Coordinates of C-alpha atoms (C1' of nucleotides) in Angstrom, one line a residue:
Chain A
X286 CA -16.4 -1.1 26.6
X287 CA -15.6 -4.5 25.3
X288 CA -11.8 -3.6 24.9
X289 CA -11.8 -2.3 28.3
X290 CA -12.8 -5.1 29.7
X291 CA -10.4 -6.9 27.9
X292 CA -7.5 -4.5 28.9
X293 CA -8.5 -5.4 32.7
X294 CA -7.7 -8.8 31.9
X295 CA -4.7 -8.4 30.5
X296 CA -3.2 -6.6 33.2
X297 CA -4.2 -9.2 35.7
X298 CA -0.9 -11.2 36.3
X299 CA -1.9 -14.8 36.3
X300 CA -4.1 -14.6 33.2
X301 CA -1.9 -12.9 30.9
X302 CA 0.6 -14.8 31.7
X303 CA -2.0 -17.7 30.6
X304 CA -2.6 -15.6 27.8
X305 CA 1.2 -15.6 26.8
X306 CA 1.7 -19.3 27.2
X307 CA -1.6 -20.2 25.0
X308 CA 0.3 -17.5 22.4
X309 CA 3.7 -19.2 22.7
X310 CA 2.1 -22.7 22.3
X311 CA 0.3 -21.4 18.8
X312 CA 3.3 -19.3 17.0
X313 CA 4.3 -20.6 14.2
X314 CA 8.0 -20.0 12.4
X315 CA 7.0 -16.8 10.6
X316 CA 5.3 -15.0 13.5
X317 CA 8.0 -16.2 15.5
X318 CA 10.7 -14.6 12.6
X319 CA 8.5 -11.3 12.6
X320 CA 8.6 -10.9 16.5
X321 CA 12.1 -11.2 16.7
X322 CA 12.8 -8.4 14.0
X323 CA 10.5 -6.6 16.2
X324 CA 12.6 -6.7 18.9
X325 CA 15.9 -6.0 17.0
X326 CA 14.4 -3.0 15.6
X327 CA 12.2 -1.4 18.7
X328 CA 15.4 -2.8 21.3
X329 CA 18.2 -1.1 18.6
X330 CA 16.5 2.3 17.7
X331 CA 14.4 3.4 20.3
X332 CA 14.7 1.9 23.6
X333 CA 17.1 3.3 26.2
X334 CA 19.9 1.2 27.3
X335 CA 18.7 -0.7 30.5
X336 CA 14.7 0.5 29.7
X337 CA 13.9 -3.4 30.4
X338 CA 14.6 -3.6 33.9
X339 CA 14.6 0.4 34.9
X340 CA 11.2 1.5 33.0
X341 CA 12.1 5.7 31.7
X342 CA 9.5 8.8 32.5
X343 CA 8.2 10.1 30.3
X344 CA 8.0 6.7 28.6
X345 CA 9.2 6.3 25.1
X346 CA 6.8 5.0 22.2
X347 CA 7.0 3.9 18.9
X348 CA 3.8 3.1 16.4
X349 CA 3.0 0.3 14.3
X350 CA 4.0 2.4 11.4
X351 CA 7.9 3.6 12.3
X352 CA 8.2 -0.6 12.9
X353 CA 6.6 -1.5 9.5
X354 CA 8.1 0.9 7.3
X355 CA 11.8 0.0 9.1
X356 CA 11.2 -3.4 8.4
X357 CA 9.1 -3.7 5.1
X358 CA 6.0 -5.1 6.7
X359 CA 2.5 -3.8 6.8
X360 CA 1.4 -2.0 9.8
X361 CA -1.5 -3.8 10.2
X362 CA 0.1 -6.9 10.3
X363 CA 2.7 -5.6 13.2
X364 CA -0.7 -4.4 15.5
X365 CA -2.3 -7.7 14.8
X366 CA 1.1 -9.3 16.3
X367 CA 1.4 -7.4 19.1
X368 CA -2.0 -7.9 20.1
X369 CA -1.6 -11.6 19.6
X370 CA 1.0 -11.8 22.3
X371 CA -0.8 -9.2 24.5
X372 CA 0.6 -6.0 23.8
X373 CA -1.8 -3.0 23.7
X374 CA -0.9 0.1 22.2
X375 CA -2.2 3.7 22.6
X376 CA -4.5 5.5 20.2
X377 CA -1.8 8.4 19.0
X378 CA 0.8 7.3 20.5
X379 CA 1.8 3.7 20.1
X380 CA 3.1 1.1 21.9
X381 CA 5.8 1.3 25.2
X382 CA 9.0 0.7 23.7
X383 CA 9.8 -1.1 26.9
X384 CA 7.2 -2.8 27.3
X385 CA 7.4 -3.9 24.3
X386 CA 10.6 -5.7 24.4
X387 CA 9.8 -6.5 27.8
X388 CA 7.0 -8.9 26.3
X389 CA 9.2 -10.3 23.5
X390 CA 12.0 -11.2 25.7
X391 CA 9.6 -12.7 28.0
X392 CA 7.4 -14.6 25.4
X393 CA 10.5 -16.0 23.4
X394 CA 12.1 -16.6 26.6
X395 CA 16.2 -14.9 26.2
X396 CA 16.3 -15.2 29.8
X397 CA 16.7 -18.6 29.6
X398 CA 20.2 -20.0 29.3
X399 CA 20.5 -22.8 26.7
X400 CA 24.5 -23.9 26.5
X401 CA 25.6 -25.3 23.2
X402 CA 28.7 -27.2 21.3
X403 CA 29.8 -26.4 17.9
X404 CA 31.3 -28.9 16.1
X405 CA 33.3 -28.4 13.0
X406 CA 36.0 -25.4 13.9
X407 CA 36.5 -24.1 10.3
X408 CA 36.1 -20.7 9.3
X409 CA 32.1 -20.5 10.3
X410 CA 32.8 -22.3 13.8
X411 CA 35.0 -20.1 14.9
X412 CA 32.6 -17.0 13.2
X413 CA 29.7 -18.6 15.1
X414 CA 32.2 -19.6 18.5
X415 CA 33.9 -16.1 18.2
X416 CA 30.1 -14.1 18.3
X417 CA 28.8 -12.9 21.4
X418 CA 25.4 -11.6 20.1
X419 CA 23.6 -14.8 20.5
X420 CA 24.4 -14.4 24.3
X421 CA 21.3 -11.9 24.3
X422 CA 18.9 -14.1 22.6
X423 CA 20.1 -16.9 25.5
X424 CA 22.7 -19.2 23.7
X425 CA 26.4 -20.2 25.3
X426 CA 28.9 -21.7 23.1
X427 CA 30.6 -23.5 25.7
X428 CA 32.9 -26.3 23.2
X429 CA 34.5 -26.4 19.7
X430 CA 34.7 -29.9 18.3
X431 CA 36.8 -31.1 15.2
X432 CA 38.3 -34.0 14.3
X433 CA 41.3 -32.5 11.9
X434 CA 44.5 -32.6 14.3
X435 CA 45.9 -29.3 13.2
X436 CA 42.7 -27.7 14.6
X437 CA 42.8 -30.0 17.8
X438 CA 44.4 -27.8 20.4
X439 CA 44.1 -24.5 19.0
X440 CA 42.3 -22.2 20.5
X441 CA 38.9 -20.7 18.8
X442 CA 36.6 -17.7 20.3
X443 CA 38.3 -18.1 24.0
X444 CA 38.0 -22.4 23.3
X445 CA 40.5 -25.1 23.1
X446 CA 39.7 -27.1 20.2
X447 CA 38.3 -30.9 21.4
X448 CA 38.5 -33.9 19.2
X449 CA 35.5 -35.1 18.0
X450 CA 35.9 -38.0 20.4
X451 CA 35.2 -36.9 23.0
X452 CA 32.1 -35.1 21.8
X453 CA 29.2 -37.9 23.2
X454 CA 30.9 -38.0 26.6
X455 CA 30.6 -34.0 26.5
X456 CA 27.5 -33.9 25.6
X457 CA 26.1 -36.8 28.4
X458 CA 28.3 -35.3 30.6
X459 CA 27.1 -31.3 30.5
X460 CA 23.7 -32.5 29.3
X461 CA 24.2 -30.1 26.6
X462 CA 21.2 -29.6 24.3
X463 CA 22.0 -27.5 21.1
X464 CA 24.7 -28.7 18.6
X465 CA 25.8 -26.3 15.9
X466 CA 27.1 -28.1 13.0
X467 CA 29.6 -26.0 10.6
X468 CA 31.3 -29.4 9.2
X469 CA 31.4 -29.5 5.3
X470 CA 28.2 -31.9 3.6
X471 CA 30.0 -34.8 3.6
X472 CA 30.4 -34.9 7.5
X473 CA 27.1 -33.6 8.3
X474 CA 24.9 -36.7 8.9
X475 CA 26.9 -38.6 10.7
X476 CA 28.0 -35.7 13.5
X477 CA 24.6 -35.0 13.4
X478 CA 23.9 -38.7 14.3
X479 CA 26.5 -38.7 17.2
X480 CA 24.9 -35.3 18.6
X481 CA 22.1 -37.0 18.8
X482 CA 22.6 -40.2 19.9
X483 CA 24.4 -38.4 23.2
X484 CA 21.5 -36.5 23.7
X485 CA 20.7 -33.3 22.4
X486 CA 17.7 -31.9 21.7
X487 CA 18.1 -29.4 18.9
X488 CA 20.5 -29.3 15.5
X489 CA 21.2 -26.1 14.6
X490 CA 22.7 -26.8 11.0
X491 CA 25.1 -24.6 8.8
X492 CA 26.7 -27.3 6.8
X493 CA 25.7 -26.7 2.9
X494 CA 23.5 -29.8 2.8
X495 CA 20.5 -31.5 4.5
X496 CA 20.4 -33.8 7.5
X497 CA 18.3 -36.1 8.6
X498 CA 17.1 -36.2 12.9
X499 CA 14.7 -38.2 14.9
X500 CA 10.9 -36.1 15.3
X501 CA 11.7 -35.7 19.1
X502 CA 14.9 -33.7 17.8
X503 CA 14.5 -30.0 16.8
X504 CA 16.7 -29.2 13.4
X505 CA 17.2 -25.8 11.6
X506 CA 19.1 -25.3 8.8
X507 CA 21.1 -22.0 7.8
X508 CA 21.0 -22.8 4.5
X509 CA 23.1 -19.3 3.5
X510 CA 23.6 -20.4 -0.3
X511 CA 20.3 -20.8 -0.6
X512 CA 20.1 -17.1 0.3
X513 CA 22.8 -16.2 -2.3
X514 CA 20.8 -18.4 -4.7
X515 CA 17.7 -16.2 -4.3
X516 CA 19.7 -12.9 -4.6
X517 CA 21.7 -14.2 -7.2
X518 CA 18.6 -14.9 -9.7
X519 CA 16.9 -11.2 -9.0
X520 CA 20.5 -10.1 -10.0
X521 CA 20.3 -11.7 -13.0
X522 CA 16.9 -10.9 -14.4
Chain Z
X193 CA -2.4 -35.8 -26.7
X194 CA -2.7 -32.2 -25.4
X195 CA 0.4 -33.0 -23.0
X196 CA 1.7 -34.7 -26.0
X197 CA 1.6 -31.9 -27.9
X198 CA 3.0 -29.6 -24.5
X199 CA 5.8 -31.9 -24.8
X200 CA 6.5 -31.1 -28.1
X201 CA 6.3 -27.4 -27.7
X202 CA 8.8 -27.6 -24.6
X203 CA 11.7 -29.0 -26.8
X204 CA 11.8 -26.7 -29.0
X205 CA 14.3 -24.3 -27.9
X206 CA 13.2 -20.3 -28.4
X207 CA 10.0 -21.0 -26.8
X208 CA 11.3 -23.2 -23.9
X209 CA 13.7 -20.1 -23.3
X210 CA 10.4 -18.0 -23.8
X211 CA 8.5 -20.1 -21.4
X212 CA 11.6 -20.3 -18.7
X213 CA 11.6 -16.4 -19.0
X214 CA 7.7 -16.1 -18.1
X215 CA 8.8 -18.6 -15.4
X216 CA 11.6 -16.7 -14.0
X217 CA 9.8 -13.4 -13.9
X218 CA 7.3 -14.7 -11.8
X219 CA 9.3 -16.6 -9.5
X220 CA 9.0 -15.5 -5.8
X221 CA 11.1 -16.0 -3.6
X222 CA 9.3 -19.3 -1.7
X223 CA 9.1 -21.3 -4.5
X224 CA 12.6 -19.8 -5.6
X225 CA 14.3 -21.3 -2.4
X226 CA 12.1 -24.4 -2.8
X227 CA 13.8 -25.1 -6.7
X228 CA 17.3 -23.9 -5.0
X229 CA 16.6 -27.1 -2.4
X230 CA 15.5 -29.8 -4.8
X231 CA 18.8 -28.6 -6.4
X232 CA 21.4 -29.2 -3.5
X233 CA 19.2 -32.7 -2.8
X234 CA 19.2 -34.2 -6.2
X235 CA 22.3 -33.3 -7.6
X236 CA 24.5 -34.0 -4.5
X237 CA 22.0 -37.6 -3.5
X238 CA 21.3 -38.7 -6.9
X239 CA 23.4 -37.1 -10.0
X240 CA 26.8 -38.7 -11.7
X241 CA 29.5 -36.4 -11.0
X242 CA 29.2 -34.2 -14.5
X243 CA 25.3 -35.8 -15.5
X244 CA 24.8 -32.2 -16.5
X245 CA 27.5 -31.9 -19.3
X246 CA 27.4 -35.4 -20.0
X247 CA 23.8 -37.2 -20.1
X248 CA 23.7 -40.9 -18.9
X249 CA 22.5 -44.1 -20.0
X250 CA 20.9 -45.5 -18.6
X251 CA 18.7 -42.7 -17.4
X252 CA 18.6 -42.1 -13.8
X253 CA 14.9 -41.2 -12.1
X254 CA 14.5 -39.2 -9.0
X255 CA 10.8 -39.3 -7.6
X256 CA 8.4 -36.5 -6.5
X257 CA 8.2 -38.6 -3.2
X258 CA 11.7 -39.3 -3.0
X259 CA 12.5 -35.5 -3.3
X260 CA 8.9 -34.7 -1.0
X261 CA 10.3 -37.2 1.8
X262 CA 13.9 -36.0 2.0
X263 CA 13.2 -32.5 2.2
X264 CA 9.8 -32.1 4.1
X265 CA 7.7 -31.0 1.7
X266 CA 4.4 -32.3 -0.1
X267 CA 4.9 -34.4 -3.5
X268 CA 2.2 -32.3 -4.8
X269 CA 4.3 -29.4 -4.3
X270 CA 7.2 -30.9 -6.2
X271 CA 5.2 -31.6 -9.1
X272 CA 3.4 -28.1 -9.4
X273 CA 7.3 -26.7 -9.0
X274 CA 8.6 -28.3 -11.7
X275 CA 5.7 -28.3 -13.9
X276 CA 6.4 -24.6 -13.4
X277 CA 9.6 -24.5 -15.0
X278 CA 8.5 -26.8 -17.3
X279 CA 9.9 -30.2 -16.4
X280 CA 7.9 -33.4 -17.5
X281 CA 7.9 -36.7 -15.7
X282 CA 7.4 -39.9 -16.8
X283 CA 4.7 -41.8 -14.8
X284 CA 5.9 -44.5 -12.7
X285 CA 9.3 -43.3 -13.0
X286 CA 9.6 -39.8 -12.1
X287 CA 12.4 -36.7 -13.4
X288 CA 15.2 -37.5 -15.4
X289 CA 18.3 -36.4 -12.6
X290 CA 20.2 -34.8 -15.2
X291 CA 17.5 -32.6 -16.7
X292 CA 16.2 -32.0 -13.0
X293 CA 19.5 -30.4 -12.8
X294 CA 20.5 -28.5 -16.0
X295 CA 16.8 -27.3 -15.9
X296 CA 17.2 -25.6 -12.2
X297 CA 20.8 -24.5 -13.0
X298 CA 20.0 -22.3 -16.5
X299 CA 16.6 -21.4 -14.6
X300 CA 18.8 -19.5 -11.6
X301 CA 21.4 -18.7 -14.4
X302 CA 24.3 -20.9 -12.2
X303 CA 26.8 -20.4 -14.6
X304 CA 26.1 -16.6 -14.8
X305 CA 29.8 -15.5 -12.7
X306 CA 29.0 -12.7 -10.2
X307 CA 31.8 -11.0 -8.2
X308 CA 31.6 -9.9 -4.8
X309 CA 33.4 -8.1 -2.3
X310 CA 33.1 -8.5 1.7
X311 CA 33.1 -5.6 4.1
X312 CA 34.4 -6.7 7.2
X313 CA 37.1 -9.1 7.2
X314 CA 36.0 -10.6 11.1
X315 CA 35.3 -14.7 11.7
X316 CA 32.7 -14.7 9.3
X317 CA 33.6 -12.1 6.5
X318 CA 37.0 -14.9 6.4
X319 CA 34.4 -17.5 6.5
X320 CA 32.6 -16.5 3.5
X321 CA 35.7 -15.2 1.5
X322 CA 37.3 -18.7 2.8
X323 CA 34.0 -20.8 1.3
X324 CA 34.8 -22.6 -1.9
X325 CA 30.6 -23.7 -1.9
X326 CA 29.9 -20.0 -3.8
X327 CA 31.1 -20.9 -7.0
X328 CA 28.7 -23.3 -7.5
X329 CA 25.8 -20.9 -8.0
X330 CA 28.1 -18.4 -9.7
X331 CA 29.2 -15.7 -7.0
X332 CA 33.0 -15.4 -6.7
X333 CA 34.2 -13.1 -3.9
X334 CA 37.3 -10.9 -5.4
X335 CA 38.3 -8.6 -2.3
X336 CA 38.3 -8.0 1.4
X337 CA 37.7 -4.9 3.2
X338 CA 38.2 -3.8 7.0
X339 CA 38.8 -0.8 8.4
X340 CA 41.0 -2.3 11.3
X341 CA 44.5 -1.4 10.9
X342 CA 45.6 -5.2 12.8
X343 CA 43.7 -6.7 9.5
X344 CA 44.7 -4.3 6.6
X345 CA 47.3 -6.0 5.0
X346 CA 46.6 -9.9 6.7
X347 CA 45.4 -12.4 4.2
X348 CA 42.1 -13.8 4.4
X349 CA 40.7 -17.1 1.9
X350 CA 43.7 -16.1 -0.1
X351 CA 43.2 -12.7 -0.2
X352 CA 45.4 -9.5 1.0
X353 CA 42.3 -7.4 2.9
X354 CA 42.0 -4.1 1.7
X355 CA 41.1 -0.6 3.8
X356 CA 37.8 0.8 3.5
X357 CA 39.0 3.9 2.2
X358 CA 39.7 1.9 -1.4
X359 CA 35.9 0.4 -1.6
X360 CA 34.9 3.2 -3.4
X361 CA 37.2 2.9 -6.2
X362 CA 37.7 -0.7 -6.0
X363 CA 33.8 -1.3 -6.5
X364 CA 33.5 1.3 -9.3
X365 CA 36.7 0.4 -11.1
X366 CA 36.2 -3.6 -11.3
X367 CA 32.3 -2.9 -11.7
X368 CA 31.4 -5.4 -8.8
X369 CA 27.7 -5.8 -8.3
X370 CA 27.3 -7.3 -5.0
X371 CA 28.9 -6.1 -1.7
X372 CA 28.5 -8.7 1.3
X373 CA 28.5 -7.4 4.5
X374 CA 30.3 -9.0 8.0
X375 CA 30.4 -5.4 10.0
X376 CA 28.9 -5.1 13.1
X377 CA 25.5 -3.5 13.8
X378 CA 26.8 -0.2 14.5
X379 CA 29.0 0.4 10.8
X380 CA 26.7 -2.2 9.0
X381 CA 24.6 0.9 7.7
X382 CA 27.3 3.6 6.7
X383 CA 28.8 0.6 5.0
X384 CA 26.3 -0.1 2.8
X385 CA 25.7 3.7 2.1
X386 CA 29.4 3.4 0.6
X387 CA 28.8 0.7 -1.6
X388 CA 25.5 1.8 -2.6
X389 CA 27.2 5.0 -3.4
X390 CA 30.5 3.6 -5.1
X391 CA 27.4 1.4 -7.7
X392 CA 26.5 -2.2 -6.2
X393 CA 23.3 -3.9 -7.4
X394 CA 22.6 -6.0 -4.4
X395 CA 23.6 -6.2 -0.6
X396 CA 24.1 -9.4 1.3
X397 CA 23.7 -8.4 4.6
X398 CA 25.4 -10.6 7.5
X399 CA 25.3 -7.9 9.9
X400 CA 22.7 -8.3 13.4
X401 CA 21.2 -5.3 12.3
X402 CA 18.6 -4.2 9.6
X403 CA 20.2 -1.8 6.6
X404 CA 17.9 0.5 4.3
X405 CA 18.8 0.7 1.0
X406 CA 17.1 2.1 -2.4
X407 CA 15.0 0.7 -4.1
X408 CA 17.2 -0.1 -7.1
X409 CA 19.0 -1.8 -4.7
X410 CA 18.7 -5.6 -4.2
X411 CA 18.8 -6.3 -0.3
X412 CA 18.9 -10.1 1.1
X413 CA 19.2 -10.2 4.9
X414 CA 20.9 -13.3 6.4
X415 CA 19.5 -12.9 9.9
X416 CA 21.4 -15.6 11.7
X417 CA 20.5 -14.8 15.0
X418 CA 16.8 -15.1 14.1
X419 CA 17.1 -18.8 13.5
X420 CA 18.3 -19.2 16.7
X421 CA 15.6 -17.6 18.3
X422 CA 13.1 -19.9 16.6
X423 CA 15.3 -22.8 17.8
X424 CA 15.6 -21.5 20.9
X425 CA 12.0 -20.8 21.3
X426 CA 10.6 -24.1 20.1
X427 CA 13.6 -25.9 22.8
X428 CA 12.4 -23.9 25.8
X429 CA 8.6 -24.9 25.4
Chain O
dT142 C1' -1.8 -56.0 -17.1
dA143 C1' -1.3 -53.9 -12.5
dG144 C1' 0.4 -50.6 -9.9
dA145 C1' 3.1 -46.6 -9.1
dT146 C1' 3.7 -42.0 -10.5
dT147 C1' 2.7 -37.8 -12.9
dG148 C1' -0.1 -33.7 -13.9
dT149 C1' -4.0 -30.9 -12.8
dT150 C1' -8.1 -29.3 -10.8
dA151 C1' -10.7 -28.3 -6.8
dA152 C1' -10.9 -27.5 -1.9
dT153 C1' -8.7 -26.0 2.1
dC154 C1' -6.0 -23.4 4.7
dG155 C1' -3.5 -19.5 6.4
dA156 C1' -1.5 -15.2 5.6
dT157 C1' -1.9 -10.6 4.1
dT158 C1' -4.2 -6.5 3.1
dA159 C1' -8.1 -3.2 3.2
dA160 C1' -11.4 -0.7 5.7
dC161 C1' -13.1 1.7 9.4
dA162 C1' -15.0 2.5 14.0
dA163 C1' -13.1 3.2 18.6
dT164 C1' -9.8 5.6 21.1
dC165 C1' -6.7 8.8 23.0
Chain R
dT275 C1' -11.6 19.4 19.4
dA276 C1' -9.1 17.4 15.5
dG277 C1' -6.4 14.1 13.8
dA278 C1' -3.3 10.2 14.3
dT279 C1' -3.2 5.7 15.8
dT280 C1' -5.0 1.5 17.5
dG281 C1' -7.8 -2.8 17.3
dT282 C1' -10.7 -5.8 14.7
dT283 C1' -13.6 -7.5 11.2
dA284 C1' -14.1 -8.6 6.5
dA285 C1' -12.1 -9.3 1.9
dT286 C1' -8.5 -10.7 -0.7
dC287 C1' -4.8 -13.2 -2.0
dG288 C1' -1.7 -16.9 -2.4
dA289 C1' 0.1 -21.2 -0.8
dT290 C1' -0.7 -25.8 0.5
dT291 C1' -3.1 -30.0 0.5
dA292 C1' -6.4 -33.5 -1.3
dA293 C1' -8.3 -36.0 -4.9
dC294 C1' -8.1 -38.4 -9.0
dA295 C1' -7.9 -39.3 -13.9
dA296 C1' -4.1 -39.9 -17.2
dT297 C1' 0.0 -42.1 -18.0
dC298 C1' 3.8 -45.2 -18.4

DNA sequence: TAGATTGTTAATCGATTAACAATC
DNA sequence: TAGATTGTTAATCGATTAACAATC
């Protein structure tokens, strides 16, 4: 009776949609991680091409335990996610595959564009330039920066190559807020710096080293050695 | 007196090597990529060039703080870490730089040499095969594979790529335990199968898309996109 | 010595797992 | 109905943080 109620609020538009942002506000990184493998999974196996915008009958479902035994997770933990962010599954059946992606897309908000600059146009900026999967997750590349003349010019995942002075003025200019850094550890900081100081909001950082950013700035790092580092030592035992 | 005396027992070689064994066992993968970060910090901010083959003197210190501040983490932590794998400070002055570093590297077994193939010899399969960074933690990548008839025979990071029909052979003949995968989603799966099959220990995985494995089988997911999504998710708030 | 730093214990916090009634 | 699955509470586990005496 209690969940019933509780269903009935959920499908009332204005307070889910409360419900959502309170969620969003609260998710930390890991949650965050776990949603988004979620998604690949349900979106990649199960759900029909288009399902998001043209729901299927009879519609498809998939149960907490196909998602946690695909992605090594326990199933419990999947339900108690889902209901975090509002989703509510059926007793022997599971959760709407659509709705379920639906939800995700919606709560990590793909539909938003966010356009970003890559600077460094080595090997991994022209991987990361070249890659149009982060298209459905919301992210443009829409400029390669480097500062090595023999890169200046060329062209890199559909991209002319800028020098890396005219990166602030770009940045101002398109009010760009993500910079991808793929320069080696010694350039980092200071391209960091200059992304910053022209305005963006978020460092999105491949280069094999740390950087430093202002709090109001977001940073990640890709630290893919680090990766190698932890499958290296399993290896080795 | 009793750390005295722990001091003591921590010098003396079989059963430091006994102690870093316990320590390595145990080692998950958090605190694992937490050592593999104090590494990159202290020995590229605060270590001679060869401090590890070549002890200073004077001594050079690195604090708990120092290390805490730069990367984000609590001092406390740092301590507990490398009071783990049995690294004493001195009060006041902190961890010696170069024992910080010969410590971690023998710990992760960095001079163990690994070789590595990459399937898929795309932006980022060249990236990898291109990046000279690898070494440093012991992996070295030996060959390139694609299936695409415009990159069979083109030379990537100094290497002539190979077909995908010679995996097999190649993997079982040179013995190569790790196979790093740059395919897209869609072969990602049926490529691992093959190197599974021809005898690899471990899969890197670059590809969007999840890849089951057995369990003898080490698996390390570099999910690139999903750091975007946090970024993304924490810009559009 | 005085004061900064380590090493370690205890307390807190959060994440994961187990259990099970409610549900379809 | 019977049985599989959800939703949720409680228990466990581990990681992080706080506190502080010991140390140099």
């Amino acid at each position: 009776m209690a969940n019933r109620d509780r269903r009935l609020v959920l499908t009332s538009a204005p307070i889910r949609l409360a419900g959502r942002r309170r969620a969003a506000a609260r998710l930390q990184t890991r949650p965050l991680e776990r949603l988004m493998r979620y998604y690949q999974y349900v979106s990649e196996q199960h759900a029909p091409v288009d399902c998001e915008n043209t729901p299927r009958r009879p519609t498809l479902h998939v149960t907490s335990g196909q998602i946690a035994k695909a992605l090594d997770v326990d199933p419990t933990q999947v339900r108690k996610d889902f209901g975090a962010i509002g989703l509510v599954g059926l007793g022997r059946v599971g959760y709407d595959v659509c709705e379920v992606c639906r939800t995700i897309r919606a709560l990590l908000r793909f539909d938003n564009r966010y356009e970003a600059v890559v600077i460094g146009a080595g090997h991994l900026g022209g991987a990361l330039a070249a890659y149009g999967g982060f298209a459905t997750y919301g992210l443009r590349i829409v400029a390669v920066f480097d500062n090595d003349k023999r890169k200046i010019g060329a062209t890199v995942g559909g991209m002319v190559v800028k020098p890396i002075g005219l990166l602030g003025s770009y940045i101002g200019r398109h009010q760009i807020p993500v910079a991808i850094i793929t320069a080696p550890a010694g350039e980092a900081q200071r391209l960091a710096d200059r992304a910053v100081a022209a305005g963006v909001n978020a460092i999105w950082n491949f280069s094999p080293t740390q950087v430093a950013v202002p709090p109001r700035v977001l940073l990640r790092h890709e630290h893919i050695s680090l990766g190698l580092a932890v499958l290296a030592h399993r290896l080795k035992r």
